[in-house]
mmCIF file of C-alpha atoms and ligand atoms in Angstrom:
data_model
loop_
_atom_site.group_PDB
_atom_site.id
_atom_site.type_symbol
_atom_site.label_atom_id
_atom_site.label_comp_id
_atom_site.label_asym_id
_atom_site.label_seq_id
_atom_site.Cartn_x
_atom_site.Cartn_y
_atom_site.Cartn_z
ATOM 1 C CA UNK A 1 -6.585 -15.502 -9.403
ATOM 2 C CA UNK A 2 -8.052 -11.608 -9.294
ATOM 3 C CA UNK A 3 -7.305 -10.437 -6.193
ATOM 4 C CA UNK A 4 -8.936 -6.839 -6.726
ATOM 5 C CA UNK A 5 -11.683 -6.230 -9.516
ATOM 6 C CA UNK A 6 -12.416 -2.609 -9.852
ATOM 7 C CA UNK A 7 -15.440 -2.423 -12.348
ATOM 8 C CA UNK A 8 -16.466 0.805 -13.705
ATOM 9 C CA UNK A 9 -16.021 2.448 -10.267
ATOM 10 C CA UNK A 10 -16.429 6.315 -10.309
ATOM 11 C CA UNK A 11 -16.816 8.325 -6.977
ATOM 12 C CA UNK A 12 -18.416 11.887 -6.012
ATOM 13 C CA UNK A 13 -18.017 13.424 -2.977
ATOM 14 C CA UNK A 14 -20.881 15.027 -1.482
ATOM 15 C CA UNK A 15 -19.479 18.596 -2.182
ATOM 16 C CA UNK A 16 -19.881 17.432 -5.860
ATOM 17 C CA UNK A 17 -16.227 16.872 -6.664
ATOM 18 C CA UNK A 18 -16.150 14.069 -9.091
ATOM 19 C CA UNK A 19 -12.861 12.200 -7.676
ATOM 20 C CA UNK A 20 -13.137 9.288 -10.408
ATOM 21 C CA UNK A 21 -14.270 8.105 -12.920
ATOM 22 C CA UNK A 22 -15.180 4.936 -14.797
ATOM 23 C CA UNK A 23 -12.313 3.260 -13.163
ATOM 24 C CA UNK A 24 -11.648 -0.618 -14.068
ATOM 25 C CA UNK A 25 -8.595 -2.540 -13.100
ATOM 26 C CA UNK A 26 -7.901 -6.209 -12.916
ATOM 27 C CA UNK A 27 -5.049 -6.706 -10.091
ATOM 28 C CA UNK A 28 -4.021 -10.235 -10.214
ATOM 29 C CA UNK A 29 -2.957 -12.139 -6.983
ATOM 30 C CA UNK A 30 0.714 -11.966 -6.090
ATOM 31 C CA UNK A 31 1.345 -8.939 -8.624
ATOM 32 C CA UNK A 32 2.686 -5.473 -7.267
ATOM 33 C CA UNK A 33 1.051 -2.217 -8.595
ATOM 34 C CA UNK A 34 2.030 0.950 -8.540
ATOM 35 C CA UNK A 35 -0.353 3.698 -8.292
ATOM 36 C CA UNK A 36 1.071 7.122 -9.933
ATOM 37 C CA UNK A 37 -1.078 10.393 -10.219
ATOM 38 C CA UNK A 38 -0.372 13.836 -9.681
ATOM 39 C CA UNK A 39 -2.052 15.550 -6.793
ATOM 40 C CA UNK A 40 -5.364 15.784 -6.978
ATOM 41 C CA UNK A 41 -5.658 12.446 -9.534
ATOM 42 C CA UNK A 42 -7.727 10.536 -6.767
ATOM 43 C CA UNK A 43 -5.046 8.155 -5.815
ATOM 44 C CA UNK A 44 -6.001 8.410 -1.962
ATOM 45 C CA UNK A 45 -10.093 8.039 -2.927
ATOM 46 C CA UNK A 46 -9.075 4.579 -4.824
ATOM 47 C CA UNK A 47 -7.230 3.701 -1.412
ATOM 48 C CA UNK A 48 -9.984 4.367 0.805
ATOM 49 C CA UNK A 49 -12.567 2.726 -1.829
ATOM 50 C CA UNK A 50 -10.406 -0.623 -2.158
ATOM 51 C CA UNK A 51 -10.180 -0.781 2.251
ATOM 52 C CA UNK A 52 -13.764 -0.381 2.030
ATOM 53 C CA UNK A 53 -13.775 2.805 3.690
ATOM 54 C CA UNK A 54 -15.971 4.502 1.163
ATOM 55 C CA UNK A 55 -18.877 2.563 0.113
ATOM 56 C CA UNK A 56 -18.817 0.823 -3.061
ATOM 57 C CA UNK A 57 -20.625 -1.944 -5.204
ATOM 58 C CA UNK A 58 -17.877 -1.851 -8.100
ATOM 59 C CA UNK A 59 -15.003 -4.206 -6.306
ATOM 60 C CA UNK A 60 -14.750 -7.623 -5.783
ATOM 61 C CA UNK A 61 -11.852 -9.010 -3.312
ATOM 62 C CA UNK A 62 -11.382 -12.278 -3.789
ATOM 63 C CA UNK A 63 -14.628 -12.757 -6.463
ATOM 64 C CA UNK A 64 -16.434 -11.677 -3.334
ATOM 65 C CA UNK A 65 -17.674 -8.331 -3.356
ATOM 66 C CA UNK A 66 -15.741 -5.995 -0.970
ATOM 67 C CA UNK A 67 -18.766 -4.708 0.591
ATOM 68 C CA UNK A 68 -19.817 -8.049 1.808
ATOM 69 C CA UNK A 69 -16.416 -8.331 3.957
ATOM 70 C CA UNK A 70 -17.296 -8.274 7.899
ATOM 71 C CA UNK A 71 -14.741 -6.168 9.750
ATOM 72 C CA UNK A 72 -12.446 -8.046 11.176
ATOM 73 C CA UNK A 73 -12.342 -10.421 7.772
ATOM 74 C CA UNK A 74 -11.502 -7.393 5.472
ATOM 75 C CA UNK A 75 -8.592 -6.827 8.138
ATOM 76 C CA UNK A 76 -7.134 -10.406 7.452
ATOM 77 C CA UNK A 77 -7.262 -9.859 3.820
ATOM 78 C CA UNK A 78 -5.968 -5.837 3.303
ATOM 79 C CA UNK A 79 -3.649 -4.419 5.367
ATOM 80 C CA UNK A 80 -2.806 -0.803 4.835
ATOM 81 C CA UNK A 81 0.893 1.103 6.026
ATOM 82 C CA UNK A 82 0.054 4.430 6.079
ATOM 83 C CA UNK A 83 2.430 7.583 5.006
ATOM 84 C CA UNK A 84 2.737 8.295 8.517
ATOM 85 C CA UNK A 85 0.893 8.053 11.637
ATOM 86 C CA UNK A 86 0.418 10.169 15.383
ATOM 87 C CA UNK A 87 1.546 8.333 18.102
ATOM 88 C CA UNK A 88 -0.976 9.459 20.347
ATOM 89 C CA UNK A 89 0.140 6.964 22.912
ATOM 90 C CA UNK A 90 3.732 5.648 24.403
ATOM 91 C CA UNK A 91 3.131 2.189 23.133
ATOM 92 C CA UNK A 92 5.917 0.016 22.913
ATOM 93 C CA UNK A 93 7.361 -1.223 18.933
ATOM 94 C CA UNK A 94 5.755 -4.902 20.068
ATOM 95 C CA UNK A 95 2.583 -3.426 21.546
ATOM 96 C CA UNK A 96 2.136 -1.439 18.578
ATOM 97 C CA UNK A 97 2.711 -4.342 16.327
ATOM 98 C CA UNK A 98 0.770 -6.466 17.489
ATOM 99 C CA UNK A 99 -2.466 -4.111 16.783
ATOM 100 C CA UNK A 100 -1.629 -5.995 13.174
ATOM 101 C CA UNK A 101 -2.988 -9.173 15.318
ATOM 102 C CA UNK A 102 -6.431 -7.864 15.980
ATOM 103 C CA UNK A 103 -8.491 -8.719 13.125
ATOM 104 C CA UNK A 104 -7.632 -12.645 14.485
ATOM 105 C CA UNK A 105 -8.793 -11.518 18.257
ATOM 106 C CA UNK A 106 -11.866 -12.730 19.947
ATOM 107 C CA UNK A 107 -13.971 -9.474 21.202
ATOM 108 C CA UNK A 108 -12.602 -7.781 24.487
ATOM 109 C CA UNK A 109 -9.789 -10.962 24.122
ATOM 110 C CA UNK A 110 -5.745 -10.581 24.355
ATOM 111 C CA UNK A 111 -3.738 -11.939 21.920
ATOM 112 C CA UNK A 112 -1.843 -14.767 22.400
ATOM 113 C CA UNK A 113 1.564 -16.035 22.995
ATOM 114 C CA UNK A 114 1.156 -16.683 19.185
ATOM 115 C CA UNK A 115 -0.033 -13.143 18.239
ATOM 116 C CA UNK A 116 3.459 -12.031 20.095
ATOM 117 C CA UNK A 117 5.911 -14.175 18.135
ATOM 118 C CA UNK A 118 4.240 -13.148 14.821
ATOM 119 C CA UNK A 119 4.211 -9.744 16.020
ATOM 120 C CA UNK A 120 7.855 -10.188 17.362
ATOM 121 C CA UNK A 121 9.024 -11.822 13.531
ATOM 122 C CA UNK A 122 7.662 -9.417 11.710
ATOM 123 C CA UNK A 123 9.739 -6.072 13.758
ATOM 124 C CA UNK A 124 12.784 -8.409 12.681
ATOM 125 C CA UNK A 125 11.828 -8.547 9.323
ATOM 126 C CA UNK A 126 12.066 -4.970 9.194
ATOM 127 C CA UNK A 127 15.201 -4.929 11.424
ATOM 128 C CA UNK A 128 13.249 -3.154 14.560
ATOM 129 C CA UNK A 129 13.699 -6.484 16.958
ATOM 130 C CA UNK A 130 16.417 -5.268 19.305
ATOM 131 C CA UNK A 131 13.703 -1.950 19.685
ATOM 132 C CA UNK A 132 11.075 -3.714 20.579
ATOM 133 C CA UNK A 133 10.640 -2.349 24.256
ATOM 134 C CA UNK A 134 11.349 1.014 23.061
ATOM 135 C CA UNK A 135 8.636 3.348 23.218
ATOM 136 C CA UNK A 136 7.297 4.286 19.399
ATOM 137 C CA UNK A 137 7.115 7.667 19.926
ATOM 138 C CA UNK A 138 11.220 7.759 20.535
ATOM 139 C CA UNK A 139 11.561 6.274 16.438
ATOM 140 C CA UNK A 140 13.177 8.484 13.390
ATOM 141 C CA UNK A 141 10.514 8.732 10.491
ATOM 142 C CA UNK A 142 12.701 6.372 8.816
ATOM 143 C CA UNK A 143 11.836 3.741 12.171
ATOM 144 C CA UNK A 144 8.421 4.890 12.179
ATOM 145 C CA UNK A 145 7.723 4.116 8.371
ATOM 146 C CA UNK A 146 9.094 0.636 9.210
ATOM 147 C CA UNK A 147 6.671 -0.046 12.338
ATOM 148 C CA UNK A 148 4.043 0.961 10.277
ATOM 149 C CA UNK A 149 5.178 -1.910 7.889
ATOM 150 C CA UNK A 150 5.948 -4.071 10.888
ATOM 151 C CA UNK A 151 2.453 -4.052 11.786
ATOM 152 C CA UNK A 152 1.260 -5.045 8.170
ATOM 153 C CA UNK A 153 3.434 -7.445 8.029
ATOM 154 C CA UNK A 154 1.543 -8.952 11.388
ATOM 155 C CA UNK A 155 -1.478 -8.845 10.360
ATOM 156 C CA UNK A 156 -0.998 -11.698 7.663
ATOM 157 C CA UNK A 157 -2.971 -10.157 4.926
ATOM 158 C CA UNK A 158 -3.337 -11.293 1.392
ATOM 159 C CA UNK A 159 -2.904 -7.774 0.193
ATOM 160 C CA UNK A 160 -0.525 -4.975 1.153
ATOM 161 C CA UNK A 161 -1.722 -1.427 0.732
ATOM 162 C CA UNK A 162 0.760 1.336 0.711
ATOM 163 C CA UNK A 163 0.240 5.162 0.616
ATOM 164 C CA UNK A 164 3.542 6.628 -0.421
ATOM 165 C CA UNK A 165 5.572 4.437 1.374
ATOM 166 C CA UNK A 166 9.176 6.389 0.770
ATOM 167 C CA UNK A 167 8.217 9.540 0.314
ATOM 168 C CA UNK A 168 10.013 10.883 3.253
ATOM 169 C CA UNK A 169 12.757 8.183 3.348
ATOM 170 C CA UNK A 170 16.597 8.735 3.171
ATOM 171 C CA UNK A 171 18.077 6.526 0.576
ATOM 172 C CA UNK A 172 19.369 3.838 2.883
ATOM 173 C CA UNK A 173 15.917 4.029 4.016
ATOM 174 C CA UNK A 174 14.250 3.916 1.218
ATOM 175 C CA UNK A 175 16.554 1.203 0.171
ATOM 176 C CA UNK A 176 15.450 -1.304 2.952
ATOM 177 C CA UNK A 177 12.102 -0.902 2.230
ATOM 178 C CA UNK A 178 12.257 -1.579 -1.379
ATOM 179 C CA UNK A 179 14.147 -4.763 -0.301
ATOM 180 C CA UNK A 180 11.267 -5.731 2.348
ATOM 181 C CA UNK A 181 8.519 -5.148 -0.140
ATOM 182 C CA UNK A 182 10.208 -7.373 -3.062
ATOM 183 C CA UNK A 183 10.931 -9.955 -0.379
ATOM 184 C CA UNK A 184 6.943 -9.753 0.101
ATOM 185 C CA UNK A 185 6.071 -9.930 -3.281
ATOM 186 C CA UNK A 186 8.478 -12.598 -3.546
ATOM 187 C CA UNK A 187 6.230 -14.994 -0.554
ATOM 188 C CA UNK A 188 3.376 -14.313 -2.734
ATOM 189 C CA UNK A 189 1.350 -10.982 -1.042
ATOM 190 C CA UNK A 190 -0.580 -8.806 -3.119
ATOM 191 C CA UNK A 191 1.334 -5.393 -3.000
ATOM 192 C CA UNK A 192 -0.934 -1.849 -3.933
ATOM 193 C CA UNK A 193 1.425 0.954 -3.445
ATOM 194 C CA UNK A 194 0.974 4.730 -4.348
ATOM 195 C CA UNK A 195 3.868 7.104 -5.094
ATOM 196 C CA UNK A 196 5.435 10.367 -6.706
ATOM 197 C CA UNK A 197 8.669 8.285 -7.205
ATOM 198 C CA UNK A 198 8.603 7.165 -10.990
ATOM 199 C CA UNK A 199 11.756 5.278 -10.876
ATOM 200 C CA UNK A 200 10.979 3.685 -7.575
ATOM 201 C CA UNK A 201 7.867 2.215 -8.695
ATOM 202 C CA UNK A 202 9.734 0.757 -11.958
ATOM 203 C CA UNK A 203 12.043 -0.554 -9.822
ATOM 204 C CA UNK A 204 9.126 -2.363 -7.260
ATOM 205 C CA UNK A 205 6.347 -2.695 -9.183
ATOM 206 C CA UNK A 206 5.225 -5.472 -11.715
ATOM 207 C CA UNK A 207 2.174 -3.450 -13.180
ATOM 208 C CA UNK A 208 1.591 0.494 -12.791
ATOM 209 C CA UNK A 209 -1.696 1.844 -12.855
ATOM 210 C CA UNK A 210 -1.684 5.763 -14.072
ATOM 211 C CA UNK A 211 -4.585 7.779 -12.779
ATOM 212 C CA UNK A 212 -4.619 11.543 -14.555
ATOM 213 C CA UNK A 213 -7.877 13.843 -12.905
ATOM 214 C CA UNK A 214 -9.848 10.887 -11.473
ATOM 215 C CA UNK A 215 -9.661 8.767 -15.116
ATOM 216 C CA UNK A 216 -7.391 5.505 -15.762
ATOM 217 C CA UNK A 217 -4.781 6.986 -18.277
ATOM 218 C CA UNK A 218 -3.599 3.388 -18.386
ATOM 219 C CA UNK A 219 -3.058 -0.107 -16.587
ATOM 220 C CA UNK A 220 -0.735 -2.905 -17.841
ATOM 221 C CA UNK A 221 2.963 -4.325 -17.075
ATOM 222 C CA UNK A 222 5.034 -1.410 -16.667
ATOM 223 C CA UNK A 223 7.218 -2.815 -19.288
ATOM 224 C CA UNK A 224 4.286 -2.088 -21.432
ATOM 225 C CA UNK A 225 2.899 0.993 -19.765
ATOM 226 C CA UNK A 226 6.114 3.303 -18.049
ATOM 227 C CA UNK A 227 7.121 5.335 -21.651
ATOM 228 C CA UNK A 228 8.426 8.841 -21.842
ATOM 229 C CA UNK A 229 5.000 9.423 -23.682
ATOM 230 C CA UNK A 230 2.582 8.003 -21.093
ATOM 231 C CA UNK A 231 4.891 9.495 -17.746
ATOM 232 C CA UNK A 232 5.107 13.042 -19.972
ATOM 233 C CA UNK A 233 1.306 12.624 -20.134
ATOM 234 C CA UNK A 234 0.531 12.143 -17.195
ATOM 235 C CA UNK A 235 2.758 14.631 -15.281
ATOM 236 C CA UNK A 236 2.462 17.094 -18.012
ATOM 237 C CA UNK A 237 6.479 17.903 -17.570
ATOM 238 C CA UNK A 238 9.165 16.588 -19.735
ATOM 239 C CA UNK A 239 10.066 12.668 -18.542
ATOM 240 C CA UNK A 240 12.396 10.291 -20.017
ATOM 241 C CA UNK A 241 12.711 7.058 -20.135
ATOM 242 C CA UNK A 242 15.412 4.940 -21.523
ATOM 243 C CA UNK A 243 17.735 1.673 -21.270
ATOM 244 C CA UNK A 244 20.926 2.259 -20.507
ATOM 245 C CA UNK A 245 23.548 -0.889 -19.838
ATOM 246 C CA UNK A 246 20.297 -2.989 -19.629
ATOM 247 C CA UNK A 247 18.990 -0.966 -16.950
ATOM 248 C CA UNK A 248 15.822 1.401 -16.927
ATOM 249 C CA UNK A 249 16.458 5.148 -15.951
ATOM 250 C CA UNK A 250 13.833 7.765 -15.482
ATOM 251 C CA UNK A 251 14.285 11.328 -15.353
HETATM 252 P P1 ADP B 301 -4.655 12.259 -4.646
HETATM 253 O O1 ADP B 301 -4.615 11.284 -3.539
HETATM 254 O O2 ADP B 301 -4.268 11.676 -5.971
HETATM 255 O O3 ADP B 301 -3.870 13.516 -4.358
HETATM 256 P P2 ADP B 301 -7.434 12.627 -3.852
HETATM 257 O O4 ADP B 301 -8.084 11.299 -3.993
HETATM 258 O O5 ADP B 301 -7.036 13.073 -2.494
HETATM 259 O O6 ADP B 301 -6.176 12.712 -4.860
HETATM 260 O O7 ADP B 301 -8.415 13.738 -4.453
HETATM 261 C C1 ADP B 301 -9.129 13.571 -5.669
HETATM 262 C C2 ADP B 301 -10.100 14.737 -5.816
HETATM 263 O O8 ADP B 301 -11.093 14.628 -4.800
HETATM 264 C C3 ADP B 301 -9.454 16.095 -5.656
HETATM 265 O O9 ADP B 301 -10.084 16.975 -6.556
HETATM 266 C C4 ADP B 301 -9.769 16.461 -4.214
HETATM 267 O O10 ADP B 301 -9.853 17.879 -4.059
HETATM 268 C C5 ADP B 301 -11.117 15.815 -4.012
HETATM 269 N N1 ADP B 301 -11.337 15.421 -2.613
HETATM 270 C C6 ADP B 301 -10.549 14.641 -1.857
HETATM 271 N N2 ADP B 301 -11.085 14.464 -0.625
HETATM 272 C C7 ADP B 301 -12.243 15.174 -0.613
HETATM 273 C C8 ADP B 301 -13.266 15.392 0.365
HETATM 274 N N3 ADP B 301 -13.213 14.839 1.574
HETATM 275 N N4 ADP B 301 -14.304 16.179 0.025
HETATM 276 C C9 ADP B 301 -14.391 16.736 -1.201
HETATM 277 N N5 ADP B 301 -13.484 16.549 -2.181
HETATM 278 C C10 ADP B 301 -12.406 15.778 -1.891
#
């Protein structure tokens, strides 16, 4: 099944800047895409389009069109981890977790002893369980980048948004999060990650979605799409990609 149909989507902010353009991708259920794009491509204006953050009529979630979604039902379908976030607030790792419970809250209601184990389950996923009464605003960025995952992982949701997930990771870091996400993938979520990292997304993602100045330089199985040609293209700086002992290098 589709889980995100982007049809012919192009966006312009009000200051004129035309952020993209004619965009159409097909992202099937249970696939993980990588979203690569210099700065400026309009990687973060597809992200806010797809959470329904900026209007749109061009995107169907689900064969439903996104802007039909109440609230609280987009919230059990996308789920987004952030790059980073302010902890504005000494909340606790479980009391910030379990903000991935409220799209399944009654108005004004608490969550339940349910909401708590799920929220509890998912901090061990990411190995944060034994920190749960910590406050979050003690964490390393490492920590902090896996809360944020903690929390989408609570939430339950069909798809899994990610903006630049290790982009300030160390590599035992980064290394632990590739390994949650495939475990993800591998129960069947709907993963949408962006990144700078061409051999990380090779490594994560099933299909990679190029966007060059707000237009799709390509979309397919990154088999089929990841070649020193395209990634040369795109970045407009030498790139190489080869096979080496059966194994894909990028550099
Ligand atoms: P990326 O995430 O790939 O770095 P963005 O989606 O942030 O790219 O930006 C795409 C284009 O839209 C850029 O030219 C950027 O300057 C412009 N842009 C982004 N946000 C705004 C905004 N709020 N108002 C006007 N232009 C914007």
């Amino acid at each position: 099944m589709t889980a995100l149909k982007v049809d012919n989507l192009s966006y312009t902010y009000p200051t004129g800047t035309k952020a993209l353009c004619n965009i159409t991708l097909d992202i099937q259920e249970q696939s993980t895409v990588a979203l690569l794009g210099s700065n400026g491509a309009g990687k973060s204006t597809l992200m806010d389009l797809l959470l329904g953050w900026k209007p749109s009529a061009n995107i169907l979630l689900f064969d439903k069109p996104l802007k039909e979604y109440g609230r609280k039902e987009l919230g059990r379908f996308i789920a987004l981890v952030p790059q980073s976030e302010h902890y504005n607030f000494s909340f606790t790792l479980l009391e910030y977790t379990l903000f991935g419970r409220a799209p399944y809250l009654a108005e004004m209601g608490s969550p339940s002893d349910e909401d708590v184990h799920l929220a509890y389950e998912a901090l061990e996923t990411v190995g944060l369980a034994s920190y749960a009464h910590r406050s979050v605003t003690t964490l390393s960025g490492g920590e902090s980048q896996l809360v944020l995952i903690a929390r989408a992982i609570a939430q339950q949701s069909k798809v899994l948004l990610l903006d630049e997930p290790t982009s300030s990771l160390d590599p035992a870091n980064r290394r632990k999060v590739i390994d949650i996400l495939q475990a993800l993938h591998a129960q069947g979520k709907t993963i949408i990650f962006t990144t700078h990292d061409a051999p990380f997304a090779y490594e994560l993602a099933t299909h990679v979605a190029m966007l060059k100045k707000g237009s799709l330089l390509c979309f397919g199985t990154k088999e089929r799409v990841v070649t020193s040609e395209m990634l040369t293209t795109l970045y407009e700086t030498d790139m190489t990609v080869c096979s080496v002992g059966g194994r894909t290098l990028i550099y």
